[in-house]
Every structure is written in structure tokens, then in C-alpha cells.
XYZ file of C-alpha atoms in Angstrom:
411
model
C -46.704 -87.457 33.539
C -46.619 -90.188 35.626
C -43.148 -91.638 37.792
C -43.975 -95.178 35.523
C -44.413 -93.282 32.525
C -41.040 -90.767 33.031
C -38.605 -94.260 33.907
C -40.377 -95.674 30.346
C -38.974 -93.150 28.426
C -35.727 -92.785 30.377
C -35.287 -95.893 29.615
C -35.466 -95.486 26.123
C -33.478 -92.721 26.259
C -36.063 -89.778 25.361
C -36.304 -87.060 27.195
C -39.602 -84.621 27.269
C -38.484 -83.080 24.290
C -37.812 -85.547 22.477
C -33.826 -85.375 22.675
C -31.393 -88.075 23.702
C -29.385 -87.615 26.786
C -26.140 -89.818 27.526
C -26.908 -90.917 30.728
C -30.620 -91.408 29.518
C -29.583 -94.261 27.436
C -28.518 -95.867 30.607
C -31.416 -98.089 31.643
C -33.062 -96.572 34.018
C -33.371 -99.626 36.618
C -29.323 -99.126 36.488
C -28.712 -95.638 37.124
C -32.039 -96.241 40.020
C -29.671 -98.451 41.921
C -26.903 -96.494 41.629
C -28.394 -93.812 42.495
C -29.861 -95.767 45.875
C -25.949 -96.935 46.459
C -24.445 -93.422 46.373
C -27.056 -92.637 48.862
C -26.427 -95.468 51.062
C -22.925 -94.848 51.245
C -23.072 -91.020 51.533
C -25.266 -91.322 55.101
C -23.226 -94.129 55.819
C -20.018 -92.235 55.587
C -22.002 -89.330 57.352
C -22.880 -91.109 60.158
C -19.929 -93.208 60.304
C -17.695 -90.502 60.777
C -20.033 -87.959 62.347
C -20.831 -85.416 60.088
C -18.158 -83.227 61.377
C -18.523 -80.772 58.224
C -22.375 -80.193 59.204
C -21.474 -79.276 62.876
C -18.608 -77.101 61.561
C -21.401 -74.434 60.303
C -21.993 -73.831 64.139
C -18.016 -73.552 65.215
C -16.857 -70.264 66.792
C -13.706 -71.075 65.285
C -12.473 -69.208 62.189
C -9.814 -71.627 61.339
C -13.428 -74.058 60.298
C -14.568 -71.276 58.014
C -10.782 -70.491 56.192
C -12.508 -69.143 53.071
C -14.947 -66.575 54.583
C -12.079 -65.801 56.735
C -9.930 -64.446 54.310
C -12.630 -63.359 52.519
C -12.970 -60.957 55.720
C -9.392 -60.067 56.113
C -8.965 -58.714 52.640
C -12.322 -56.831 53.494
C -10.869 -55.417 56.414
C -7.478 -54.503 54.648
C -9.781 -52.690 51.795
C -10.890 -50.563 54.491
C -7.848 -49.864 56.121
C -5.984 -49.153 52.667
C -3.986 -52.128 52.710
C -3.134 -54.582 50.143
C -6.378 -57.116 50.569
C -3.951 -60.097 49.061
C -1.409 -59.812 51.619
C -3.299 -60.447 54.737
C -1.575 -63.225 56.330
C -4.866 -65.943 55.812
C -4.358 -69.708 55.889
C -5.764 -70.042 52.581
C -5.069 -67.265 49.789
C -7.489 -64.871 48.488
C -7.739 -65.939 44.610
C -10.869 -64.068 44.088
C -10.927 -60.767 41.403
C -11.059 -57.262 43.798
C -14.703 -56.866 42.830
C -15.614 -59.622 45.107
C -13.644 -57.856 47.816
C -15.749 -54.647 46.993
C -18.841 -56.377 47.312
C -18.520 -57.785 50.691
C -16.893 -54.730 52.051
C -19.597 -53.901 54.376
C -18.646 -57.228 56.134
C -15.327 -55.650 56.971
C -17.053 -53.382 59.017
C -18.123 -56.552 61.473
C -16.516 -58.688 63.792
C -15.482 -61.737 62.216
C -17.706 -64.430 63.881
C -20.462 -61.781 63.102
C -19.795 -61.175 59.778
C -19.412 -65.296 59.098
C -23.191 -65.477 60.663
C -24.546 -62.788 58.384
C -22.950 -63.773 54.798
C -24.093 -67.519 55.597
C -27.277 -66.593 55.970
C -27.270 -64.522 53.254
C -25.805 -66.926 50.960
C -28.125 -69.477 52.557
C -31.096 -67.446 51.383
C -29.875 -66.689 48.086
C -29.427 -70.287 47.368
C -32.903 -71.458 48.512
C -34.069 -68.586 46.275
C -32.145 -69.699 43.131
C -33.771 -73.332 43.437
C -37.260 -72.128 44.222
C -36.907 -69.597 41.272
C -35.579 -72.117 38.754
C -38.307 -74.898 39.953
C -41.143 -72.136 39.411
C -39.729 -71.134 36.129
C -39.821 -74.758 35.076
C -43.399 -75.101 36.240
C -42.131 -78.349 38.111
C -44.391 -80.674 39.497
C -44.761 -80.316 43.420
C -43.030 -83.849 44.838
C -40.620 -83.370 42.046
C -39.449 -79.727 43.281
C -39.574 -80.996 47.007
C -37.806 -83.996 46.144
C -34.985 -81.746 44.290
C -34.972 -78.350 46.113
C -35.110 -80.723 49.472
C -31.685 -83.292 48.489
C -29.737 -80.279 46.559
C -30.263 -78.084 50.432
C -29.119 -81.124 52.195
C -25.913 -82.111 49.858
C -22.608 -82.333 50.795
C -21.442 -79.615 48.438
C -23.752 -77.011 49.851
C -22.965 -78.050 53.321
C -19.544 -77.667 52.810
C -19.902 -74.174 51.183
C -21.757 -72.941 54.025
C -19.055 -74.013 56.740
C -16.138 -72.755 54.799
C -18.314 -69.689 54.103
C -17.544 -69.689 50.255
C -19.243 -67.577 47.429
C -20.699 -70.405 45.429
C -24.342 -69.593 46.038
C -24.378 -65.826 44.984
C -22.580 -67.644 41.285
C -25.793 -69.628 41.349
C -28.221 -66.932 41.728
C -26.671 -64.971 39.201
C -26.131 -68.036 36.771
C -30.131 -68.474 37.408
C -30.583 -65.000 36.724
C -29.310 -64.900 33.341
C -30.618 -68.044 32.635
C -34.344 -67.129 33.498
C -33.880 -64.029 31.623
C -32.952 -65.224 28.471
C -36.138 -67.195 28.547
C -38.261 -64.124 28.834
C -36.262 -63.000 26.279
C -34.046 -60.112 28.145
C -31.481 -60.168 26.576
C -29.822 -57.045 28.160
C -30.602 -58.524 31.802
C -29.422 -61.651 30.768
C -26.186 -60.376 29.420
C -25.695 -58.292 32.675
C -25.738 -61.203 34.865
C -23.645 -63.314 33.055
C -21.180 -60.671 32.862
C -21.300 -60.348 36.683
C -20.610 -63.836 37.429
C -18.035 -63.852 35.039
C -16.556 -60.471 36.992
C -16.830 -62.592 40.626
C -15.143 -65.833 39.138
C -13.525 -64.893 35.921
C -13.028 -68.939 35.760
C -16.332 -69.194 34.481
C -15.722 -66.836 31.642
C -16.251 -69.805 28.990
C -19.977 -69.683 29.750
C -19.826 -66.564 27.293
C -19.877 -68.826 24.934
C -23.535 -69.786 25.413
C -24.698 -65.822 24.059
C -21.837 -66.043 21.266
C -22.546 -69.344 19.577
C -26.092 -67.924 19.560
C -25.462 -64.858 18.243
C -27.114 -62.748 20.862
C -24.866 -59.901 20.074
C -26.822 -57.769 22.464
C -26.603 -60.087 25.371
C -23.065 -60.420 24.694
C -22.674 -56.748 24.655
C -24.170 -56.457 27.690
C -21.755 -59.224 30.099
C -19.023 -57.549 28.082
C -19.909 -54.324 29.206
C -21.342 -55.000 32.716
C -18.330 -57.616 33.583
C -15.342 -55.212 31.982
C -17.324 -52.182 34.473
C -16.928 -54.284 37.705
C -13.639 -55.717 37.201
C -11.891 -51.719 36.663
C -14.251 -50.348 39.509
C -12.794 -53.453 41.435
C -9.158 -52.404 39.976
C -9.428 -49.227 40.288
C -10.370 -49.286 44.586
C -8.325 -51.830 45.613
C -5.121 -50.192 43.451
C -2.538 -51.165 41.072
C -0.579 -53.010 44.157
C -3.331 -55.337 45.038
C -4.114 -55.724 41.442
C -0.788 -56.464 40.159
C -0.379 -59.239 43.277
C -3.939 -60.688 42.207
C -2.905 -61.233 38.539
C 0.379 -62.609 39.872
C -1.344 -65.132 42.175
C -3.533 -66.370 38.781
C -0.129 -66.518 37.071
C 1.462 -69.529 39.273
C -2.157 -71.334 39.870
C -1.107 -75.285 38.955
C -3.692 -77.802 38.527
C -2.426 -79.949 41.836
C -3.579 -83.836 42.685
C -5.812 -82.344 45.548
C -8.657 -84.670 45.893
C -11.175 -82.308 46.616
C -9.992 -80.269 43.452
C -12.796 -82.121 40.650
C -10.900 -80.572 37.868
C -10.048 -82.583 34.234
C -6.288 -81.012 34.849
C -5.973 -81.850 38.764
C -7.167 -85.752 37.942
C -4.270 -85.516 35.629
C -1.936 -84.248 38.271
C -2.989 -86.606 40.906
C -3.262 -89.843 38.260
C 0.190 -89.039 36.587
C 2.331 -87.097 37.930
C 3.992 -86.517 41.967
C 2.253 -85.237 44.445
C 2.207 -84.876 48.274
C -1.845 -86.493 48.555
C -1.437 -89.742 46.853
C 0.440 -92.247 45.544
C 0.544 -91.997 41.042
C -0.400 -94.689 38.688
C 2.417 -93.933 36.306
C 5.132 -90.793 35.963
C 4.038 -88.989 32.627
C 5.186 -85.127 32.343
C 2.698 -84.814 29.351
C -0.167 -85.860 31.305
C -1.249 -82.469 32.625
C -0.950 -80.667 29.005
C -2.547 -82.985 27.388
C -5.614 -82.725 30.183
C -5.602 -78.820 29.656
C -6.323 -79.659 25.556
C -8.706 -81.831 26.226
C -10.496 -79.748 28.621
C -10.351 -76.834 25.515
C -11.778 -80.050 23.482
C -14.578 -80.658 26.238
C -15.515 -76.525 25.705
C -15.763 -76.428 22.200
C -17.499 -79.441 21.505
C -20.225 -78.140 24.530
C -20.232 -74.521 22.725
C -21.109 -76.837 19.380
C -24.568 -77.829 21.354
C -25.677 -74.430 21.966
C -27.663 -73.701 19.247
C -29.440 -77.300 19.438
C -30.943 -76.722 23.263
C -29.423 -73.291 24.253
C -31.751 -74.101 27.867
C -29.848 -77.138 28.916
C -26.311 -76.652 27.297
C -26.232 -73.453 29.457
C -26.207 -75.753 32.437
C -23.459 -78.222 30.140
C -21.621 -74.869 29.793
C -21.103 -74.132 33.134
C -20.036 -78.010 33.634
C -17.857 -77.724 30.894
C -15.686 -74.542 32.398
C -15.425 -76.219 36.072
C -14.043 -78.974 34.276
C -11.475 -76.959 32.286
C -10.205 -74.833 34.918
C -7.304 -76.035 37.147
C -9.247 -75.360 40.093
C -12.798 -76.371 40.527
C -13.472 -77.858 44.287
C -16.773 -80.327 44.522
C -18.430 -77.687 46.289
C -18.703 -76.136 42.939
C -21.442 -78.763 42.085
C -23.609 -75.969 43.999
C -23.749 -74.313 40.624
C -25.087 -77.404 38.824
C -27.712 -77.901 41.152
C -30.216 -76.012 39.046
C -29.681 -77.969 36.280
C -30.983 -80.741 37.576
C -34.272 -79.248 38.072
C -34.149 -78.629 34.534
C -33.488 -82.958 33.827
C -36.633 -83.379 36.188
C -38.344 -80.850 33.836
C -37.358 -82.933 30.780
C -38.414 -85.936 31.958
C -35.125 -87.511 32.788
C -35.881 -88.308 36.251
C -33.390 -91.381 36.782
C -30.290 -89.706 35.829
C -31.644 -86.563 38.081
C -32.134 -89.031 40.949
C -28.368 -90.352 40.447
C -26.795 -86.897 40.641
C -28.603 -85.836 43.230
C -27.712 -88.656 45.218
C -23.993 -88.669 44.337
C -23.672 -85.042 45.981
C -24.659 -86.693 49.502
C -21.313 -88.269 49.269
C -19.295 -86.023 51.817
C -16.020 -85.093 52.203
C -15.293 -87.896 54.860
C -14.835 -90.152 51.614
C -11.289 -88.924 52.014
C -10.967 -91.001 55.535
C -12.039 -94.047 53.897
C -8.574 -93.854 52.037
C -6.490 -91.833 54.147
C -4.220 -94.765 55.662
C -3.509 -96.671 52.330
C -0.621 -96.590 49.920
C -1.469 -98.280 46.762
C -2.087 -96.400 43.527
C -5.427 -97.808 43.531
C -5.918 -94.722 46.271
C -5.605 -92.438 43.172
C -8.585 -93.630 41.356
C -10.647 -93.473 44.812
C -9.748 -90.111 45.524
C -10.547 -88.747 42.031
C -14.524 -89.724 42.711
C -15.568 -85.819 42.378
C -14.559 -85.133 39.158
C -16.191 -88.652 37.618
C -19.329 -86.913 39.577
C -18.580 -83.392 37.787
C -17.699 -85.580 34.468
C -21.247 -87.336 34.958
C -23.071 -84.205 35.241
C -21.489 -83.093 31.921
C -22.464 -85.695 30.126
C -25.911 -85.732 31.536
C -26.506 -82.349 30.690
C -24.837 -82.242 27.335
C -27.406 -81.849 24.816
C -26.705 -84.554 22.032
C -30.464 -84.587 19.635
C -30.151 -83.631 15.969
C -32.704 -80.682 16.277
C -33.479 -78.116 18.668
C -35.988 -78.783 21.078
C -38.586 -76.964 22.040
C -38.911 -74.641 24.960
C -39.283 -76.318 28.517
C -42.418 -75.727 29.520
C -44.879 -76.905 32.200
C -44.678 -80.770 32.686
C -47.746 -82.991 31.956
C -49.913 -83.580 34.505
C -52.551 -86.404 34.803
């Protein structure tokens, strides 16, 4: 299919299978420019401000890579039989103990060292997810260049990579199951889910996606594979560590963080105090009334399952990071896969538009940093509008099922 002949029917809001996105009854001339703004502004910021997150991925300095660093510490701790949640970090370990299990063997390193390796690592795992999901998709050369290229070069990933965060080993398993379902595995498929879901329980709505299917068996199997690594992960780190862990989940509060893209923490930072910017209005309810919603946002997502089980898998995941109270915009590294799928469809123009909002960085922040007004609020909350526009675009809305993504047309 020709470029001319994919913005046509974006602009008429049909995708390749004959479906109707939201964002694809945008015109796609509209969501073009906007797309060529958020890209302006994004290298603009980046060179503006010099790209200090980039260069970070090169710093000796732990303090630049606070995640991986306590990730490290509580590695360390396993190994010496201490509690791996009371390690002293500038940033708290909130991750199950099977993660801690996992990356034991980095324990074993020094820390600079071990940083090095797991960024690589995660580097490569990444780059395979997007190469694995643009060859199960059959997707056109200059489209998988054009998608694979912008999604290794976004802010999110760039971000992960300095702060040495876990992000890309979610996406390879997320691709995982996703790719197995489609050659109908349901075992495999169920296993991988279940692992993700084990590494960041927070994602434990996207068992949904095998339930409102009824794919008992795959559901049997993250069940089963998840429950296994979360008691082997219980069971090594001991009741201590594990009782401290659940404790830590217990007092997590949605906060007004700007970074945190979260339906709950644009609550907290519209509505209610906070020490990062200035409220709109005082309303106590505010933040309740975000968490139903969010369980509104899940169910109504879970209700599209059955219609295009292939992209409201990718809707899924959208739909838990918007739920939870934490979900940083370096969690749009999990989404990135998805659009590969839009490209697949045909829905180039809203493709183009999220890719090009996640090459707005984090310096966005030092645009606002100096001003007082309220208005600071609704500039600061610019990630989760970006996570809230990549739920809608993936949100499956036709009347029928579609049929199976396969290889586009070619002329």
C-alpha cells in the first residue's frame, strides 16, 4: 500500500482491517502536523538544554543511574543474607523479590560493571523485541526502519537506559506472549504473561486479555508460571524482606510527580497539594474518583478483547499503566510495539504522532521549572495526555472482529 493511499484511509478513519480507530478519525493532515510539532519541539528542547539525559548513559556516577543502583544493592544484600529492601538507596526498591533473584548474578559485579552489562543487555533485548514484533507483522522495510529507528532514539528509552530500569525485559516478555498467542501457543503465551506479571505485578490487569477470551489454558498457564516465581522469589529472599516489600506496596500514593503519567497522579498534581506544582483547585475526592475511573478505563478496554484480541493487548497494557498510581513516561517503552502494530494496520498518521511525542524529553520539566501559576499543572501533566493518547489510539472500537494482521500490501 502506498504512503498516499494509507493517509486516504486514515483519513477516513479505516484502518487495514477495516476497524475504526479514535485517533484515525482525526484527519490525517492534523495529527501530520502535530506530529511534525512534537518533533520540533522535542530536538529543540534536546538541544536547547543539552541532552544531559543521553550523556548520563556514559556517567561513572551511580547517583545518574539511581534505579539500577538499588537494583544492585538489594542484589548484593541477597547475597550477603540481608534484607534486599533495606539497603540504604536513594530511591526505594518497589520491585517483587523475583526481580531481585533474577539479577542476582549482577551482585556478584562491581557496580559500574554491573550498570555496563544489564544496559547492554537490556539494550539488546529491546532492539530484539522491535525487530521481532516488526517481522511478525511482516512490516514493510521504510516502515520498520522508520519505527524500530524513532522508538531506539525516544526519550523514554533513553531515559530507561541511564537510570538502568527494567522496562525493556517487560517488553520482550509482553512481545513474547503476544507473538505466541498468534501461533496459537497458548501455554507459551500464558507463561510469559505470567512472568511479566511476576516482575511488575502492576501490570497484572493485562490478564484480562486471556480471560475475556476464554483461553482457560493460557490463563492457567500465567497463573501457574507467575504464582511459581513470585514464592521462589518469597521464599529466597525470606519472610523479612517479603513482609517489608508488601509493606512498601501498602503506603504507595499516587503523588503530583510530573514524570509519574498515571490517571491517579494527574489527579494528585491537578487537585490536590503537592510539593512539584502549584493546584488548580483543592478537591479531597479528586484522587478516588481518578482510581474509579481508571477501574472504568480497564473494564471498558477488557470489553474490546474479544473484537481485536491483537491490538487491545497493546490497549491492555495502556490501560493498566494508566490505572496504577505509579507509571513513569519511561513506561511508554512497553507501548512501543504497539505502534508497529498501527503501522501494520494502516494507521500510519496516528503512528507518526506517537512516535514523535516520545522525542519529547524530560528537559520539558525546565521549560516550567521557574513559574508559579496553576497553568504549570496542566504543562507538567503532558505524559499522561501522551499515555492517554496511546490508549485511545490503540483501543479497538469496530463492531466486528477483524481479521488477523497479516503481511501489508505491497505494490
Amino acid at each position: 500500500m502506498s504512503y498516499v493511499s494509507a493517509l486516504c484511509r486514515g483519513c477516513l478513519g479505516v484502518d487495514k482491517t477495516g476497524g475504526f480507530k479514535v485517533l484515525a478519525k482525526v484527519p490525517d493532515a492534523i495529527l501530520i502536523v502535530c506530529a511534525f510539532g512534537a518533533l520540533v519541539v522535542g530536538l529543540w528542547l534536546s538541544v536547547y538544554f543539552g541532552s544531559a539525559v543521553a550523556r548520563g548513559i556514559f556517567s561513572d556516577s551511580m547517583y545518574v543511574h539511581a534505579d539500577f543502583d538499588s537494583f544492585w544493592r538489594s542484589a548484593v544484600a541477597l547475597w550477603e543474607g540481608r534484607n534486599i529492601y533495606d539497603t540504604g538507596t536513594l530511591w526505594t526498591n518497589l520491585n517483587p523479590p523475583f526481580w531481585t533473584l533474577l539479577i542476582s548474578p549482577l551482585g556478584l559485579l562491581e557496580p559500574l560493571t554491573a550498570y555496563r552489562v544489564f544496559v547492554l543487555v537490556t539494550l539488546l533485548m529491546n532492539v530484539g523485541s522491535l525487530v521481532w514484533m516488526a517481522y511478525e507483522l511482516r512490516l514493510r522495510l521504510g516502515w520498520a526502519v522508520v519505527g524500530v529507528g524513532m522508538l531506539l532514539l525516544s526519550s523514554p528509552l533513553i531515559d530507561t537506559l541511564r537510570l538502568g530500569q527494567l522496562y525493556p525485559v517487560l517488553a520482550l516478555g509482553l512481545v513474547a506472549a503476544w507473538v505466541a498467542d498468534r501461533h496459537d501457543k497458548p501455554l507459551l503465551s500464558g507463561c510469559a504473561l505470567g512472568l511479566v506479571v511476576a516482575v511488575k505485578p502492576s501490570l497484572a490487569p493485562v490478564l484480562l486479555w486471556p480471560l475475556m477470551r476464554r483461553r482457560w489454558s493460557m490463563l492457567g498457564a500465567a497463573l501457574a508460571s507467575g504464582t511459581a516465581a513470585m514464592l521462589v522469589g518469597l521464599i529466597v529472599v525470606g519472610p523479612e524482606a517479603t513482609l517489608n516489600w508488601l509493606r512498601l506496596l501498602a503506603i504507595v500514593e499516587p503523588a503530583g510527580y510530573w514524570e509519574n503519567a498515571s490517571l491517579p497522579s494527574a489527579a494528585a498534581r491537578f487537585f490536590s497539594e503537592n510539593q512539584y506544582v502549584e493546584p488548580i483547585a483543592t478537591l479531597p475526592w479528586a484522587v478516588p474518583v481518578a482510581k474509579v475511573l481508571g477501574v472504568g478505563i480497564l473494564i471498558l478496554t477488557a470489553a474490546k478483547v474479544r473484537r481485536d484480541p491483537e491490538m487491545s493487548f497493546w490497549a491492555l497494557v495502556a490501560a493498566s499503566l494508566l490505572f496504577s498510581p505509579i507509571a513513569w513516561y519511561r513506561y511508554l517503552v512497553l507501548l512501543g510495539p504497539g505502534i508497529l502494530l498501527l503501522f501494520a494496520r494502516g494507521s500510519v498518521a496516528p503512528a507518526l504522532l506517537l512516535l514523535a511525542l516520545q522525542f519529547i524529553p524530560r528537559e520539558w520539566f525546565d521549560l516550567w521549572q521557574n513559574a508559579q501559576s496553576a497553568v504549570v499543572a496542566l504543562a507538567l501533566t503532558l505524559y499522561f495526555y501522551i499515555l492517554l493518547a496511546y490508549w485511545f489510539a490503540l483501543l479497538p472500537t469496530d463492531t466486528e472482529e477483524p481479521a488477523r494482521t497479516s503481511e501489508p500490501e505491497r505494490t
